[in-house]
Every structure is written in C-alpha cells, then in structure tokens.
Coordinates of C-alpha atoms in Angstrom, one line a residue:
M180 CA -43.7 42.2 -63.1
L181 CA -42.3 40.3 -59.8
S182 CA -39.2 39.7 -57.9
S183 CA -38.1 36.5 -56.5
S184 CA -39.2 36.6 -53.0
R185 CA -35.7 35.5 -51.5
Q186 CA -34.6 39.3 -52.7
L187 CA -37.3 41.1 -51.7
D188 CA -35.5 42.4 -48.4
D189 CA -32.6 43.5 -50.8
P190 CA -33.1 47.7 -51.3
Y191 CA -31.2 47.1 -54.5
F192 CA -33.9 45.0 -56.0
L193 CA -36.7 47.2 -54.3
Y194 CA -35.7 50.1 -56.1
L195 CA -35.5 48.1 -59.4
G196 CA -39.0 46.7 -59.3
N197 CA -40.1 50.5 -58.3
D198 CA -38.5 52.0 -61.2
V199 CA -40.0 49.3 -63.2
R200 CA -43.7 50.2 -61.9
Q201 CA -42.7 54.0 -62.4
G202 CA -41.7 53.1 -66.1
C203 CA -45.1 51.5 -66.7
Q204 CA -47.0 54.3 -65.1
E205 CA -45.2 56.7 -67.5
R206 CA -46.0 54.8 -70.5
K207 CA -49.8 54.1 -69.4
Y208 CA -49.0 50.2 -68.9
A209 CA -51.0 48.3 -66.8
C210 CA -48.5 46.8 -64.2
V211 CA -49.5 43.6 -62.4
S212 CA -47.8 41.7 -59.5
L213 CA -48.0 37.9 -59.8
E214 CA -48.8 36.2 -56.8
N215 CA -45.8 33.8 -55.3
K216 CA -46.7 30.8 -53.5
E217 CA -43.3 28.6 -53.2
G218 CA -42.3 29.3 -56.6
D219 CA -46.1 28.5 -58.0
F220 CA -46.8 31.9 -59.9
R221 CA -50.4 33.1 -60.4
L222 CA -52.2 36.1 -61.9
P223 CA -54.5 37.8 -59.6
E224 CA -58.1 36.6 -60.4
G225 CA -59.4 38.0 -63.7
E226 CA -56.1 39.7 -65.0
T227 CA -54.4 38.7 -68.2
V228 CA -50.9 39.7 -69.2
D229 CA -48.8 40.3 -72.3
G230 CA -45.6 39.8 -70.6
I231 CA -43.3 39.6 -67.8
I232 CA -40.3 41.3 -66.2
A233 CA -38.7 39.1 -63.8
V234 CA -36.5 41.0 -61.5
G235 CA -33.4 39.4 -60.1
Y236 CA -32.5 35.8 -60.4
F237 CA -35.0 32.8 -60.9
P238 CA -33.9 28.9 -60.9
P239 CA -35.2 26.7 -63.7
E240 CA -38.3 25.5 -62.5
Q241 CA -39.4 28.8 -61.6
I242 CA -38.6 30.2 -65.2
R243 CA -40.8 27.2 -66.4
A244 CA -43.5 28.1 -64.1
L245 CA -43.4 31.8 -65.3
E246 CA -43.5 30.4 -69.1
T247 CA -46.9 28.9 -68.3
I248 CA -48.2 32.4 -67.8
S249 CA -46.5 34.5 -70.8
K250 CA -43.6 33.3 -73.3
Q251 CA -42.7 36.8 -73.3
L252 CA -39.9 37.3 -70.4
V253 CA -37.5 39.9 -69.9
F254 CA -35.2 39.1 -66.9
L255 CA -33.5 42.2 -65.3
D256 CA -30.4 41.7 -63.4
F257 CA -30.1 38.1 -64.4
S258 CA -29.5 36.3 -68.0
P259 CA -30.4 32.5 -67.7
D260 CA -30.1 32.1 -71.4
E261 CA -29.1 34.5 -73.8
I262 CA -30.5 32.6 -76.9
R263 CA -33.8 32.1 -75.3
Y264 CA -34.7 35.1 -73.3
D265 CA -34.4 39.1 -73.4
S266 CA -32.4 40.4 -70.4
V267 CA -31.0 43.4 -68.9
E268 CA -27.7 43.0 -66.9
L269 CA -25.2 45.4 -65.0
G270 CA -21.7 46.3 -66.5
Y271 CA -20.2 44.9 -63.0
E272 CA -16.5 44.6 -64.3
L273 CA -16.8 47.9 -65.2
G274 CA -17.9 49.4 -62.1
I275 CA -15.0 47.5 -60.4
R276 CA -12.6 48.8 -62.7
L277 CA -13.9 52.5 -62.0
A278 CA -13.7 52.0 -58.0
L279 CA -10.0 50.8 -58.7
E280 CA -9.0 53.5 -60.9
A281 CA -10.4 56.1 -58.3
L282 CA -8.8 54.6 -55.4
T283 CA -5.3 54.3 -57.2
S284 CA -5.5 57.6 -58.5
L285 CA -5.7 58.7 -54.8
G286 CA -2.6 56.6 -53.8
H287 CA -4.0 53.4 -52.4
R288 CA -2.1 50.5 -53.2
R289 CA -3.2 48.3 -50.3
L290 CA -6.8 47.4 -51.3
A291 CA -9.3 44.9 -50.5
F292 CA -12.7 43.5 -51.5
A293 CA -15.6 42.4 -49.4
G294 CA -18.2 40.1 -50.9
P295 CA -19.4 36.5 -51.5
P296 CA -17.1 34.6 -54.2
D297 CA -20.5 33.0 -55.2
R298 CA -23.3 34.5 -56.8
P299 CA -26.0 35.1 -54.3
Y300 CA -29.5 33.6 -53.6
G301 CA -28.7 30.3 -55.3
Q302 CA -27.7 31.5 -58.3
P303 CA -24.8 29.2 -60.1
G304 CA -21.2 30.4 -60.7
P305 CA -18.9 33.1 -59.4
E306 CA -20.0 36.5 -58.2
P307 CA -19.1 39.2 -60.8
R308 CA -17.6 41.6 -58.5
Y309 CA -15.5 39.4 -56.9
Q310 CA -14.2 37.9 -60.2
A311 CA -13.7 41.2 -61.7
F312 CA -11.5 42.4 -58.5
L313 CA -9.5 39.2 -58.8
H314 CA -9.0 39.6 -62.3
L315 CA -8.4 43.4 -62.6
T316 CA -5.8 43.1 -59.7
A317 CA -4.2 40.1 -60.7
H318 CA -1.2 41.3 -62.7
Q319 CA -0.2 44.7 -60.7
P320 CA 2.5 43.9 -58.5
A321 CA 2.5 47.5 -57.2
L322 CA -0.7 46.6 -55.7
T323 CA -1.4 44.6 -52.4
C324 CA -4.7 43.1 -52.3
Q325 CA -7.0 41.0 -50.1
V326 CA -10.5 39.4 -50.9
I327 CA -12.7 38.8 -47.9
S328 CA -15.5 36.2 -48.1
C329 CA -18.6 37.6 -46.7
P330 CA -22.6 37.4 -47.5
M331 CA -24.4 40.3 -49.1
Q332 CA -26.5 40.6 -45.5
G333 CA -26.4 39.7 -42.2
L334 CA -24.4 39.6 -38.9
A335 CA -21.8 37.9 -40.4
I336 CA -20.5 40.6 -42.7
E337 CA -19.2 42.8 -39.4
S338 CA -17.3 39.8 -38.0
S339 CA -15.5 39.3 -41.3
L340 CA -14.8 42.9 -41.6
T341 CA -13.3 42.9 -38.1
A342 CA -11.1 40.4 -38.8
L343 CA -10.0 42.4 -41.8
L344 CA -9.8 45.6 -40.0
S345 CA -8.3 44.9 -36.8
H346 CA -4.5 44.3 -37.4
P347 CA -2.6 47.3 -38.6
E348 CA 0.2 45.6 -40.2
N349 CA -2.4 44.0 -42.7
R350 CA -5.1 46.7 -42.9
P351 CA -5.9 48.0 -46.4
T352 CA -6.2 51.7 -46.8
A353 CA -8.9 51.0 -48.9
L354 CA -11.9 48.6 -49.3
V355 CA -14.3 47.9 -52.1
C356 CA -17.7 46.6 -50.9
A357 CA -19.7 44.3 -53.2
N358 CA -23.0 46.3 -52.1
E359 CA -24.6 49.0 -50.1
E360 CA -25.1 46.7 -46.9
I361 CA -21.5 45.6 -46.5
A362 CA -20.4 49.4 -46.9
L363 CA -22.3 50.4 -44.0
A364 CA -21.1 47.4 -41.9
A365 CA -17.6 48.9 -43.2
V366 CA -18.4 52.2 -41.7
R367 CA -20.0 50.6 -38.3
T368 CA -16.9 48.2 -38.0
A369 CA -14.3 51.2 -38.5
A370 CA -16.2 53.4 -35.9
H371 CA -15.9 50.5 -33.7
L372 CA -12.3 50.0 -34.1
G373 CA -11.5 53.6 -33.9
L374 CA -10.7 54.1 -37.6
S375 CA -11.5 57.2 -39.4
I376 CA -13.2 57.4 -42.6
P377 CA -11.6 58.4 -45.1
G378 CA -8.5 59.2 -43.1
E379 CA -7.5 55.7 -42.4
L380 CA -9.9 53.8 -44.8
S381 CA -11.6 54.8 -47.8
V382 CA -14.6 52.6 -48.7
V383 CA -16.5 52.0 -52.1
S384 CA -20.0 51.0 -52.3
F385 CA -21.9 49.4 -54.9
N386 CA -25.4 50.1 -55.9
D387 CA -25.8 53.5 -54.8
T388 CA -29.2 53.5 -53.6
P389 CA -30.2 56.9 -52.0
R390 CA -28.9 55.9 -48.6
S391 CA -25.4 56.3 -49.9
A392 CA -25.9 60.0 -50.0
L393 CA -27.7 60.2 -46.7
V394 CA -25.4 58.5 -44.4
R395 CA -22.3 59.9 -42.9
P396 CA -19.7 60.0 -44.1
A397 CA -21.6 59.8 -47.3
L398 CA -20.7 56.9 -49.5
T399 CA -18.5 57.1 -52.7
S400 CA -20.5 54.1 -54.6
V401 CA -20.5 52.4 -58.0
S402 CA -23.9 54.0 -59.3
V403 CA -26.1 51.2 -61.2
H404 CA -28.6 53.7 -62.8
T405 CA -31.8 51.2 -61.8
K406 CA -34.1 53.6 -63.6
E407 CA -32.1 53.0 -67.0
M408 CA -32.2 49.5 -66.6
A409 CA -35.9 49.4 -65.8
N410 CA -36.2 51.3 -69.1
A411 CA -34.2 49.1 -71.2
A412 CA -36.3 46.0 -69.5
L413 CA -39.5 47.5 -70.5
R414 CA -38.3 48.7 -74.3
L415 CA -37.1 45.1 -74.8
L416 CA -40.8 43.9 -73.8
A417 CA -42.3 46.5 -76.1
D418 CA -40.2 45.3 -79.0
R419 CA -42.1 41.9 -78.2
V420 CA -45.7 42.6 -78.0
L421 CA -46.6 46.1 -79.3
G422 CA -47.3 46.9 -82.7
P423 CA -48.2 45.0 -85.6
A424 CA -47.3 41.3 -85.6
A425 CA -44.9 41.3 -88.6
M426 CA -42.9 44.0 -87.3
L427 CA -42.6 42.3 -83.5
R428 CA -38.8 41.3 -82.5
T429 CA -38.4 37.6 -82.3
W430 CA -35.0 37.1 -82.0
P431 CA -33.5 37.6 -78.0
Q432 CA -31.3 40.3 -77.1
K433 CA -29.2 41.1 -74.3
V434 CA -28.4 45.0 -72.7
T435 CA -25.6 45.5 -70.6
V436 CA -26.0 49.2 -68.8
P437 CA -23.1 50.9 -67.8
P438 CA -22.5 52.2 -64.2
S439 CA -20.8 55.0 -63.2
L440 CA -18.9 56.1 -59.9
S441 CA -20.3 58.8 -57.7
L442 CA -17.3 60.3 -55.5
R443 CA -18.6 61.1 -51.8
E444 CA -16.9 61.6 -48.6
S445 CA -15.8 58.1 -47.7
T446 CA -12.9 58.0 -49.9
G447 CA -9.9 60.1 -49.6
S448 CA -6.0 60.1 -50.6
S449 CA -4.2 57.6 -48.7
I450 CA -1.9 58.3 -45.8
C451 CA 0.6 55.4 -46.6

C-alpha cells in the first residue's frame, strides 16, 4: 500500500491510508509500505507483495513503475483506466447534490462553490465537485450561483474567500467547499470579516474527517466514508489474489462509494 508523496500532507489521504492499514490488520494481511524515491518505487529489502493498493493519483510513468512490482493494482480515489485496473472512487456528484438539497431546503438561493476547476496533484481533467456544482445549478433560475477558483491547500485560499465575502451586495448566503481545508479557511475568513456562521453564512465542507466535528462551529460536511472505500479496495484485491487460481477474478471492476451528509452547526436557515 502506498500514497503518492504529493498527497501525504492532505488529511483525507492520510485517513484513507490509515483505513487501508486497519483493514489489513483486521484481515490479518501483511501491509508493506513501498519506498518512493522520486517515483522509483521499491520494496523494502527481503519483502514481497501479492498486490498493491495505490491511494490517490499516480501519473502514467509511476503506474508503469508500480506494475514492475506487481500486476495486481487497485487504485483508491483514482481510476486511471477502467478496462485495465480495479478502482474505488467516491460519488462526487451525489455529494454535491446532497449539499445543495440541504441548503435550498433551508431557504438559501444565493450559493457559491469554492475549489479548484481542475483536478489537484497534477491529475488531468476537470475537478468533479466543481463540475458537479456547475451542472446541478445550471438550469435553476431561482438560484444565484458563483464559483470561486482556489487551491485545495495554502494561503491563497483565504485571499480568494476574502474577495468573495467582502461585498455584501454579491455575498452568498451559503458556501459549498471542495474540501475541509477550504471550509476551515472560510470559517476563519468569516470571523475576520465579522460574519456569523451560520447566521450570515452557511458553510458545507467535504470529506468529513474527525476535525469537522471538533472545530467550532462544527462543520456540516459531505462524509466520504473512507473506511468503506478502503474495505472495497481490499475486497477487490482479495478477489484477484486469494483462493484457487481457477476462481480468481480477471476482469477489472470499478466501485463507486456513495457519500452521505452530516448536518452540524455550520449550516442554518437563510435570513435573506
């Protein structure tokens, strides 16, 4: 099991990796971490593996490097090629739909989304949460919607959010965030501007790590069920490597794990 080194500082991927390790322990599987030296993956001396669970995004050259260690690959939170590799992904569009349904049921009609337009960590293609927000709000004339481009991490998040929230005439009453880092930055920015949450701004986070319930106000969040995603990846790998050879699965499968929404203190009724 390994994670791309560029993602190791993202709590979401850390939780995914920890859930894979815990799942291995519960099943009494040996879990070996590959060494990653600038994309050159190596097994620790004396170790062998039956398969690999790769957490997060890996570019083509790194996937080829992984295949030199084992042909049995399962990608977790990434699907590079559905007819070549097993994969587990999250139902991102459903997560955004749940957030929008909750906010509109609370009377919010001025909505915004904050996140990157493109996939992070060098992945090709549009960011699925960003695209889902645009798609799901495109044909709803009762809604006034904005999208704010900002990174998943870093100081640039707060400057983008300050520009969004500083002008009362254009300020949304609710903000959907692509991940927890952006949601926490929204809480800090709102406090700096003197805006109350959820009185003047409702905030919905994404990923729902334990921090979401511990901060104040506790964050309403799309829960991605990392344990279920990890268990799905382990089941896919077991189908490939455990049991009699004649019964092993040979055709790739892709599992999409549906999220849910955890309602907490950061969302409330619209006052507009």
